[in-house]
PDB file of C-alpha atoms in Angstrom:
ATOM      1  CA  UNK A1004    -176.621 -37.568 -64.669  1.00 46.00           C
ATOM      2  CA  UNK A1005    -174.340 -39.538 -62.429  1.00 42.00           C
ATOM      3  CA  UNK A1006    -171.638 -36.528 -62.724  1.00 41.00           C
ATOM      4  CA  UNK A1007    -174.194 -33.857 -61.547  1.00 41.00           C
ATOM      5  CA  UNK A1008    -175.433 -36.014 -58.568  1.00 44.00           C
ATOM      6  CA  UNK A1009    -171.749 -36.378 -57.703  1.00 41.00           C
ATOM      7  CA  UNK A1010    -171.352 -33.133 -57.487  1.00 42.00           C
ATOM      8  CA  UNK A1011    -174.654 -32.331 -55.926  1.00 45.00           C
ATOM      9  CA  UNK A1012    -172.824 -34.615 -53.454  1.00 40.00           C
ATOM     10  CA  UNK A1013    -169.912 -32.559 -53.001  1.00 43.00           C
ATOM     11  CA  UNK A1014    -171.496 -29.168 -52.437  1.00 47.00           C
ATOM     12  CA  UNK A1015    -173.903 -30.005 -49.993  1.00 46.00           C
ATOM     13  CA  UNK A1016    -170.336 -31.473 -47.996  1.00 45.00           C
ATOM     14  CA  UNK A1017    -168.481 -28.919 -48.867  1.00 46.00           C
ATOM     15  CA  UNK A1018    -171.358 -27.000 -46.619  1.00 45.00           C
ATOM     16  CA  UNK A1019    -171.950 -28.927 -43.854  1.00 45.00           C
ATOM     17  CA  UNK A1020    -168.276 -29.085 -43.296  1.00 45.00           C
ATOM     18  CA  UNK A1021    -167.992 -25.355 -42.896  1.00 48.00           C
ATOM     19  CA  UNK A1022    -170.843 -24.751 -41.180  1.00 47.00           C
ATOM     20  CA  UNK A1023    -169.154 -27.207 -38.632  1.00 48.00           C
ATOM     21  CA  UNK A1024    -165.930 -25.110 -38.787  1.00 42.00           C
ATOM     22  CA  UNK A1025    -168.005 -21.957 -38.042  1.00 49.00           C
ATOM     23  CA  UNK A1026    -169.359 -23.493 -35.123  1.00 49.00           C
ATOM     24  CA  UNK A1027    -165.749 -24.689 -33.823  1.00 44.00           C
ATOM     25  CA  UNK A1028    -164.574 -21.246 -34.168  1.00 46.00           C
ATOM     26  CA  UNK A1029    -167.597 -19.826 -32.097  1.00 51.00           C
ATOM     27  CA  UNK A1030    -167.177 -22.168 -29.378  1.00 46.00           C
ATOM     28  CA  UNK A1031    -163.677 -21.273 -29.176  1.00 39.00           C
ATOM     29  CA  UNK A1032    -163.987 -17.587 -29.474  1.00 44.00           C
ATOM     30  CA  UNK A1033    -166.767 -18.616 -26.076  1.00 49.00           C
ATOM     31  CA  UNK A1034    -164.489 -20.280 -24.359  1.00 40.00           C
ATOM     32  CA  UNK A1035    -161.972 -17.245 -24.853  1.00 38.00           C
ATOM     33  CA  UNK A1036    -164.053 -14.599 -24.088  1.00 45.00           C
ATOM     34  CA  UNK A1037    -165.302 -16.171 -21.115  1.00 46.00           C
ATOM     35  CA  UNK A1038    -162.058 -17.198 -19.794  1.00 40.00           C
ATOM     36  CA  UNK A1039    -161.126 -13.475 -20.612  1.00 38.00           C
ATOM     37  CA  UNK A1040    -163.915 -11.812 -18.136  1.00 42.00           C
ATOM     38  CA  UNK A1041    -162.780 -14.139 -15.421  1.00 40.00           C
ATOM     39  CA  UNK A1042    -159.352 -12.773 -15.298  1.00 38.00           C
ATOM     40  CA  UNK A1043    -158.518  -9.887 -13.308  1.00 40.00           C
ATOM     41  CA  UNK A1044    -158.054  -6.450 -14.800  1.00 44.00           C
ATOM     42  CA  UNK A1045    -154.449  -5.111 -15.041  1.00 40.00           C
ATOM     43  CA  UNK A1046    -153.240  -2.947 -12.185  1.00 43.00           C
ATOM     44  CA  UNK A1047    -152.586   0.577 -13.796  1.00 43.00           C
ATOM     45  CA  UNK A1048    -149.379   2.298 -12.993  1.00 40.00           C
ATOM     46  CA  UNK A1049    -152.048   4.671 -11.027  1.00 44.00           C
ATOM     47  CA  UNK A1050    -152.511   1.545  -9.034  1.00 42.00           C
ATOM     48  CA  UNK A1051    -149.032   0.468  -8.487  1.00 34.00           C
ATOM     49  CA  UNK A1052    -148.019   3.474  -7.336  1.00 38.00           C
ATOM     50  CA  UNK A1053    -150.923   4.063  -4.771  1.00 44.00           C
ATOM     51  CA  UNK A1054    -150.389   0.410  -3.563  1.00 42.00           C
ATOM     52  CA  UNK A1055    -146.683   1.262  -2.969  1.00 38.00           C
ATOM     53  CA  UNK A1056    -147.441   4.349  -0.880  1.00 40.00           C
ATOM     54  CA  UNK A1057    -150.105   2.272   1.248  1.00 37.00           C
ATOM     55  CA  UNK A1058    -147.045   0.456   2.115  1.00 38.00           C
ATOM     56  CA  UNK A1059    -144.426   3.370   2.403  1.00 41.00           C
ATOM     57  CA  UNK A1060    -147.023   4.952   4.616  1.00 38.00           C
ATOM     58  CA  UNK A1061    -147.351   1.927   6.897  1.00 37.00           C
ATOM     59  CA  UNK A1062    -143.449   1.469   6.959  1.00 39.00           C
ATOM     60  CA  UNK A1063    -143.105   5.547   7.785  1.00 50.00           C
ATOM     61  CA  UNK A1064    -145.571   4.446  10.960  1.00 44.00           C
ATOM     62  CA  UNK A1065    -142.602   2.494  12.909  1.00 54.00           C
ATOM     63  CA  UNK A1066    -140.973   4.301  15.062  1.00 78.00           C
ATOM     64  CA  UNK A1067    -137.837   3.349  16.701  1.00 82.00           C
ATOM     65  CA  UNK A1068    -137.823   5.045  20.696  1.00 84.00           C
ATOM     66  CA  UNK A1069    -134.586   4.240  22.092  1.00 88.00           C
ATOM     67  CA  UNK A1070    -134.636   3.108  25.594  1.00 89.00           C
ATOM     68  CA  UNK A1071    -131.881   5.320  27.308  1.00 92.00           C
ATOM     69  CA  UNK A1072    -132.662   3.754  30.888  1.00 93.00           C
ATOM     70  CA  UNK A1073    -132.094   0.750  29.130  1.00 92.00           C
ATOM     71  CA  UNK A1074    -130.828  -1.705  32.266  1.00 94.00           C
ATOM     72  CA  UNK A1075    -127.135  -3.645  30.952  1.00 94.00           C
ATOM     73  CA  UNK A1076    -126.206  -5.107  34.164  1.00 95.00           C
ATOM     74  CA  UNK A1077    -126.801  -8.515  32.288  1.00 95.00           C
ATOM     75  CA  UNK A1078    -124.231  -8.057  30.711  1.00 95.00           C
ATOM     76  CA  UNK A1079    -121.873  -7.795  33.701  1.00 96.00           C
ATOM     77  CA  UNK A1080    -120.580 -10.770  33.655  1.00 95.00           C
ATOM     78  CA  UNK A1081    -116.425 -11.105  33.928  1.00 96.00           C
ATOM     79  CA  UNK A1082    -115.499 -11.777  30.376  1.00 96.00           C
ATOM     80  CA  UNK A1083    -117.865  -8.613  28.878  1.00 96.00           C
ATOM     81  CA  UNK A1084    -116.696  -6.255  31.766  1.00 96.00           C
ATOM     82  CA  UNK A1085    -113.525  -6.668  30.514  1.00 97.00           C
ATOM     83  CA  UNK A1086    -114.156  -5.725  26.909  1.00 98.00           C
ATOM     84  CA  UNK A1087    -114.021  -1.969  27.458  1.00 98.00           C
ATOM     85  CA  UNK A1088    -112.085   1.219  26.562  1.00 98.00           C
ATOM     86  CA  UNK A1089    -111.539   4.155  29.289  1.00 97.00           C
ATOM     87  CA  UNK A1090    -111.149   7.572  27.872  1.00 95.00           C
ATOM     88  CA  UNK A1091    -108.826  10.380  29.516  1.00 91.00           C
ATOM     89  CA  UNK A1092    -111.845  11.607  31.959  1.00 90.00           C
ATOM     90  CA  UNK A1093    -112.101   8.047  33.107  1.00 90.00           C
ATOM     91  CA  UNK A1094    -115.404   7.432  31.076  1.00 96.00           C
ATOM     92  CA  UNK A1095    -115.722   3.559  30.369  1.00 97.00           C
ATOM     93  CA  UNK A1096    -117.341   2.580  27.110  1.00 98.00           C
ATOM     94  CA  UNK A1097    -117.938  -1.209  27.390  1.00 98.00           C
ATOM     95  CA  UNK A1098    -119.459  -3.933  24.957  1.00 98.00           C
ATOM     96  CA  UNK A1099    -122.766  -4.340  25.383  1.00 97.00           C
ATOM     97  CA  UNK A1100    -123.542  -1.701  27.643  1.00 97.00           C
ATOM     98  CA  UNK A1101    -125.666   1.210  27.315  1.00 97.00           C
ATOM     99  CA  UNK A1102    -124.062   4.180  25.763  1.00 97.00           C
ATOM    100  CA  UNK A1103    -127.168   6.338  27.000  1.00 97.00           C
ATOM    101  CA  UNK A1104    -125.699   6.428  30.272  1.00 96.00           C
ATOM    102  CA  UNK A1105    -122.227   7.543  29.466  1.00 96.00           C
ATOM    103  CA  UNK A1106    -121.594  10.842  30.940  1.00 94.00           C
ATOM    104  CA  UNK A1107    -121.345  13.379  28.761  1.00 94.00           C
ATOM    105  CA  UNK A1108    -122.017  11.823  25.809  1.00 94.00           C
ATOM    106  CA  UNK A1109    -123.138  13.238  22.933  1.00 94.00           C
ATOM    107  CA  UNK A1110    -125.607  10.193  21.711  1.00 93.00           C
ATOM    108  CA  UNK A1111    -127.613  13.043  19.192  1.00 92.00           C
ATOM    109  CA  UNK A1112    -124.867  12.859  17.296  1.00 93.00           C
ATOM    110  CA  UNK A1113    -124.353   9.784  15.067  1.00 95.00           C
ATOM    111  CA  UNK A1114    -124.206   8.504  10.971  1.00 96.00           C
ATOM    112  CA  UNK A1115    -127.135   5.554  10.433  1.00 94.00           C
ATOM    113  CA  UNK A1116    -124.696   2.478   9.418  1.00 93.00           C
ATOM    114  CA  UNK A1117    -127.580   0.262   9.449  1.00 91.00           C
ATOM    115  CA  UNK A1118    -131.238   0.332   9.495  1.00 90.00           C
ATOM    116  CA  UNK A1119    -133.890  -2.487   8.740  1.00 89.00           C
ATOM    117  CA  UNK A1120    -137.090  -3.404   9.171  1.00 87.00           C
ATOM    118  CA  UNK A1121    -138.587  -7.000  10.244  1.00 84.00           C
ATOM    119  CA  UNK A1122    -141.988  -7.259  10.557  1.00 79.00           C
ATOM    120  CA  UNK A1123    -143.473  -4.427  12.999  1.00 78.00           C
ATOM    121  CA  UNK A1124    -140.017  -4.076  14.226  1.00 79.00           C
ATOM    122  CA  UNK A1125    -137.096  -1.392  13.113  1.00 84.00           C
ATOM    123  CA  UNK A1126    -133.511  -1.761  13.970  1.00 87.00           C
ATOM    124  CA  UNK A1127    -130.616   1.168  13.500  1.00 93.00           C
ATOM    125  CA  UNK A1128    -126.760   0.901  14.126  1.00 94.00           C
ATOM    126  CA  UNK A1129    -125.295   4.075  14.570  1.00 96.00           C
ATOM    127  CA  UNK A1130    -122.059   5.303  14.243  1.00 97.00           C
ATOM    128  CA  UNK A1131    -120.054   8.294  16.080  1.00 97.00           C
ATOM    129  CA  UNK A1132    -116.074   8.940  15.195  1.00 97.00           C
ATOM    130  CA  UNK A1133    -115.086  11.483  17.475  1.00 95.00           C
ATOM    131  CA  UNK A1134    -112.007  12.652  19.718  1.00 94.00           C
ATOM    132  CA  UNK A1135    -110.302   9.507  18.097  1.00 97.00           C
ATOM    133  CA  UNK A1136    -112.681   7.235  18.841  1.00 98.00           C
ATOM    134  CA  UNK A1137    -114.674   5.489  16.632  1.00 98.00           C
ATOM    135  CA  UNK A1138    -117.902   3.370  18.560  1.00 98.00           C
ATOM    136  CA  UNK A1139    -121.291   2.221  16.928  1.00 98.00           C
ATOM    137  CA  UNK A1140    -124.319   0.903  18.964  1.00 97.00           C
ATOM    138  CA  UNK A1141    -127.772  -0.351  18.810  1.00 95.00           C
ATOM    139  CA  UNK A1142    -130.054   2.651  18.878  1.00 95.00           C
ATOM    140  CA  UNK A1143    -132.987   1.318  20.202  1.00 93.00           C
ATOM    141  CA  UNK A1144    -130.955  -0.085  23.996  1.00 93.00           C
ATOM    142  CA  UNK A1145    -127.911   2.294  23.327  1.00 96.00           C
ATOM    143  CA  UNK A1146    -125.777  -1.473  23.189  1.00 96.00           C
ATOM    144  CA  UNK A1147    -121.985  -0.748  22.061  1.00 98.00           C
ATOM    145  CA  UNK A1148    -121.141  -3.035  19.165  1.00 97.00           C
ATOM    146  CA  UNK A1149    -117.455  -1.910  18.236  1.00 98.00           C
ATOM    147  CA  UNK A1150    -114.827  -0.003  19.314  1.00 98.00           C
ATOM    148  CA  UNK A1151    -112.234   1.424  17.165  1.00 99.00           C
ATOM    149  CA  UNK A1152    -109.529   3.943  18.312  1.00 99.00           C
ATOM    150  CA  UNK A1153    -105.397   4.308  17.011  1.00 98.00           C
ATOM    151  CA  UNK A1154    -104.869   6.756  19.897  1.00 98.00           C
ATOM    152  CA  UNK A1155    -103.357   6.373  23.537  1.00 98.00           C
ATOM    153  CA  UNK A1156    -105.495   8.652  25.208  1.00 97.00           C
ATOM    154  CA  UNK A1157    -107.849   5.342  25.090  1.00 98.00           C
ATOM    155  CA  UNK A1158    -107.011   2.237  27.717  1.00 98.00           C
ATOM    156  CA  UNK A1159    -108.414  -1.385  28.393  1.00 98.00           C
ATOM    157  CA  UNK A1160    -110.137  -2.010  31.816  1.00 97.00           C
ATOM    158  CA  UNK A1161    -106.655  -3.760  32.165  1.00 98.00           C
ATOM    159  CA  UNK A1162    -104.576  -0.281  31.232  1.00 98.00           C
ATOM    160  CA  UNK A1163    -103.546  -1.428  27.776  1.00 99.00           C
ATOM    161  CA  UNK A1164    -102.887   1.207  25.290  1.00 98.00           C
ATOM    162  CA  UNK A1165    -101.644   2.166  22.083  1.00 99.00           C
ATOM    163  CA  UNK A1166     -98.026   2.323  22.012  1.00 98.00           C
ATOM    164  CA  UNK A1167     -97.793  -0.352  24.436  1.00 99.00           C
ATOM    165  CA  UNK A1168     -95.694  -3.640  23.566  1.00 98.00           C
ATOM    166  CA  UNK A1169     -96.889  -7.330  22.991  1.00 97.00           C
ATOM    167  CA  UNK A1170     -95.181  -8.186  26.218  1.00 97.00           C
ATOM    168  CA  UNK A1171     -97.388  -5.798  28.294  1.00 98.00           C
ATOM    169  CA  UNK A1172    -100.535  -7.723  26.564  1.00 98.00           C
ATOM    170  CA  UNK A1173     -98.788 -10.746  27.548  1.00 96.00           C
ATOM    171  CA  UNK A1174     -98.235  -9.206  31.189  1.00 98.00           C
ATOM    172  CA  UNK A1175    -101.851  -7.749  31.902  1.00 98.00           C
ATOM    173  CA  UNK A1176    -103.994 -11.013  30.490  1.00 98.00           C
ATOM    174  CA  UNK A1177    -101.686 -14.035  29.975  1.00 95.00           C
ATOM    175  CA  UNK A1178    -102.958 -15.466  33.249  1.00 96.00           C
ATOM    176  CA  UNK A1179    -106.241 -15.451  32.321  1.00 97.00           C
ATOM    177  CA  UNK A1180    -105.757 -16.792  28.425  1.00 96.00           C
ATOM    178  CA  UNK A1181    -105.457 -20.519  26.763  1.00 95.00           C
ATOM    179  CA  UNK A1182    -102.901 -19.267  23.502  1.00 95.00           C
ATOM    180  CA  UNK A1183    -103.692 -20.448  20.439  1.00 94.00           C
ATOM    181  CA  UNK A1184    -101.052 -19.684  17.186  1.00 89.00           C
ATOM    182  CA  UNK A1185    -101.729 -19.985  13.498  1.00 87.00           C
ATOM    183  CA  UNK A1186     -98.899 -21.920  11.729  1.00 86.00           C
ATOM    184  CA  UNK A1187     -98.005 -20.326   8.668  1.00 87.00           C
ATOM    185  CA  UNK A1188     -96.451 -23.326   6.894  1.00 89.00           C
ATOM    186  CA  UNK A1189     -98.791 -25.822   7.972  1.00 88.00           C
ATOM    187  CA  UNK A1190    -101.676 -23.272   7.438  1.00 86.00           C
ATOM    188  CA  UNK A1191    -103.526 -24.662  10.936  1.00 88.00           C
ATOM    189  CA  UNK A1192    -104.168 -23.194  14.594  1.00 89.00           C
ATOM    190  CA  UNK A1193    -102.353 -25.060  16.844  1.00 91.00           C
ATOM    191  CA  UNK A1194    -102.916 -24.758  20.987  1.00 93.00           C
ATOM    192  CA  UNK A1195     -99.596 -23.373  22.367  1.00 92.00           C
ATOM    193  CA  UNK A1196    -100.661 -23.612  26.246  1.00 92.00           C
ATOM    194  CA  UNK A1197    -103.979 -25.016  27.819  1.00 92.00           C
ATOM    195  CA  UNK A1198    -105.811 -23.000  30.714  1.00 93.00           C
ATOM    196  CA  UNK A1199    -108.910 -24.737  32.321  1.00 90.00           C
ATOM    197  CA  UNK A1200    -109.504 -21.310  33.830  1.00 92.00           C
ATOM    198  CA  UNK A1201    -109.456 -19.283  31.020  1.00 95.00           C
ATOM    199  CA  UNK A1202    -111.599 -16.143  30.782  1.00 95.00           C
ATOM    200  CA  UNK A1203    -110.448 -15.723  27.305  1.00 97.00           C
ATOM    201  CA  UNK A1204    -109.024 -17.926  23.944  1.00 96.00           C
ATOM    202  CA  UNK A1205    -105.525 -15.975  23.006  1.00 96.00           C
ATOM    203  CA  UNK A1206    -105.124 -16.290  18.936  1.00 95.00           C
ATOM    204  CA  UNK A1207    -101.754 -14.857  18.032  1.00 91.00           C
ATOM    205  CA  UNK A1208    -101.010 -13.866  14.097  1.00 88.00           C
ATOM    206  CA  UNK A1209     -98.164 -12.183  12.469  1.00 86.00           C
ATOM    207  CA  UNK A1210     -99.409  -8.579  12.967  1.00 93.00           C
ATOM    208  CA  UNK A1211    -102.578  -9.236  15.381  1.00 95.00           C
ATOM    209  CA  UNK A1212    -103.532 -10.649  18.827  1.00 96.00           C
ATOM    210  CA  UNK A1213    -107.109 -11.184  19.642  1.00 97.00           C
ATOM    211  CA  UNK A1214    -108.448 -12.100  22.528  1.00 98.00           C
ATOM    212  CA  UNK A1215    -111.982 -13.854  22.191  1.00 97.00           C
ATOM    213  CA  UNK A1216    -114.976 -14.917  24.380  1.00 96.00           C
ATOM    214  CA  UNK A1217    -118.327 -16.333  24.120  1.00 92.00           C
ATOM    215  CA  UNK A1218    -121.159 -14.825  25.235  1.00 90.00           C
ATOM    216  CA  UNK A1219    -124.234 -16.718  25.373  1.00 88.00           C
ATOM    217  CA  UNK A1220    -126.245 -14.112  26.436  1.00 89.00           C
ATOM    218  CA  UNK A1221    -126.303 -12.665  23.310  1.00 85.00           C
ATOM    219  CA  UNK A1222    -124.985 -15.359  21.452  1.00 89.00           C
ATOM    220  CA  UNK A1223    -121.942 -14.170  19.805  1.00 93.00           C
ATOM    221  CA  UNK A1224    -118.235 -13.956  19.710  1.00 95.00           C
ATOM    222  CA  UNK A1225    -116.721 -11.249  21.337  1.00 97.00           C
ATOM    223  CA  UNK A1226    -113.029 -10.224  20.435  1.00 97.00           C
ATOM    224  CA  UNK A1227    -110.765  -7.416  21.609  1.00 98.00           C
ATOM    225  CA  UNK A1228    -107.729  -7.488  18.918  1.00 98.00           C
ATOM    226  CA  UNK A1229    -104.499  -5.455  19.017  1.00 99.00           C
ATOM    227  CA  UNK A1230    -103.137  -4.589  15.764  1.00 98.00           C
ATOM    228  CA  UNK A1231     -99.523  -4.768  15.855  1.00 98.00           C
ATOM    229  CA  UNK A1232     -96.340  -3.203  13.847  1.00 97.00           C
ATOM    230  CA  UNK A1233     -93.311  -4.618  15.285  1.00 96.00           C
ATOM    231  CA  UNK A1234     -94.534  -5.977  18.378  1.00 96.00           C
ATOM    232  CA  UNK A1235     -96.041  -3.006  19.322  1.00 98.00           C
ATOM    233  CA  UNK A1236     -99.487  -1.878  19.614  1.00 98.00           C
ATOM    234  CA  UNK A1237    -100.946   0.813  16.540  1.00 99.00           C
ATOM    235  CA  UNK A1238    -104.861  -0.490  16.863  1.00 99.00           C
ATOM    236  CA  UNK A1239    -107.279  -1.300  19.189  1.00 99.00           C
ATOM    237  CA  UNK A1240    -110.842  -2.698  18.004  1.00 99.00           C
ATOM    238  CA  UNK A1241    -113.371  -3.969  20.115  1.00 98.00           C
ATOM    239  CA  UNK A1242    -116.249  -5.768  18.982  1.00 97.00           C
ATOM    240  CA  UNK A1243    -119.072  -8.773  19.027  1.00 94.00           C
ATOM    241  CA  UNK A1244    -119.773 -11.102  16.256  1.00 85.00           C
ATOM    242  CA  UNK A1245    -117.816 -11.898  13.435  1.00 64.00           C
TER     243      UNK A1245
END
């Protein structure tokens, strides 16, 4: 009698307990299923792809209008005039300045080197090599931000050419320069002669000279560098920032 109360005793545990485990597992499979409706549905790759033309669409909608009346005379100041290149029909191409109102030239004409986007706002560098000249600008002001040219029918404002010697730099702007040299053994720049005057900081290298100014304008470095094969001149670049 005791042994068939015992397990009397057993059963009726044996019960309860899994009627308590089918609760637990109903609660939990609650608890998931709600959780499960409050999540968002997966985007569909329907979805994605309209999302990404709503965006596409709105990025199509900037337009960059160049300014070709642009107004540069900001940029007149002594050290920027300077930074120019004069073609063979005395046309002056000149950091900074718009290239809109160069005569005669062909602005239509270009290669995109750059284009981004910032907000609401688009920006393009463009990019002409032509008649040995190689010049990129800002598209939306017409700014020139480099000059590039290996040919003599090109001059500084100062009549410096290709061809020309490192004395005739020396000649046409060492009045107007504080020289700085790199030492080579010492690997440091070291100031060779001190001008409070100075329009421009004259760094000297084994096959370069560059002659750098600030302008705080624009906040930038500007630098017109002669490349150099045996102290005579075989480049000329012209440029702002690094």
């Amino acid at each position: 009698m005791k042994k068939f109360t015992f397990f009397i005793v057993i059963m009726i545990a044996c019960i309860f307990c899994s009627c308590q485990k089918e609760k637990a597992e109903q609660k939990v499979k609650n608890i998931v299923q709600e959780q499960t409706e409050k999540m968002p549905e997966p985007e569909t790759n329907e979805q994605i792809v309209e999302e990404k033309g709503k965006n596409e669409s709105v990025s199509e909608k900037i337009q960059i209008v160049p300014d070709k009346d642009n107004d540069d005379s900001e940029f007149d100041d002594p050290a920027t005039i300077e930074l120019c290149l004069k073609d063979d029909e005395e046309r002056t191409f000149c950091l900074f300045h718009n290239i809109y109102k160069v005569k005669d030239f062909d602005a239509e004409n270009y290669e995109v080197v750059a284009e981004w986007t910032t907000g609401e706002y688009s920006f393009r560098w463009c990019k002409q090599e032509k008649n040995d000249l190689s010049i990129t600008w800002n598209y939306e002001n017409g700014g020139i931000i480099r000059m590039e040219t290996e040919s003599p029918k090109y001059s500084t404002k100062r009549g410096i050419k290709v061809g020309d010697s490192l004395s005739n730099i020396m000649e046409a702007y060492g009045n107007d320069v504080k020289i700085y040299e790199y030492d080579y053994v010492n690997e440091k720049l070291n100031l060779i002669s001190e001008n409070k005057n100075a329009l421009f900081s004259w760094y000297k290298s084994k096959n370069r000279v560059s002659l750098n100014a600030g302008n705080m304008l624009a906040e930038t470095i500007m630098a017109m560098s002669f490349y150099l094969e045996d102290d005579f001149i075989t480049k000329i670049v012209i440029l702002c920032g690094d």
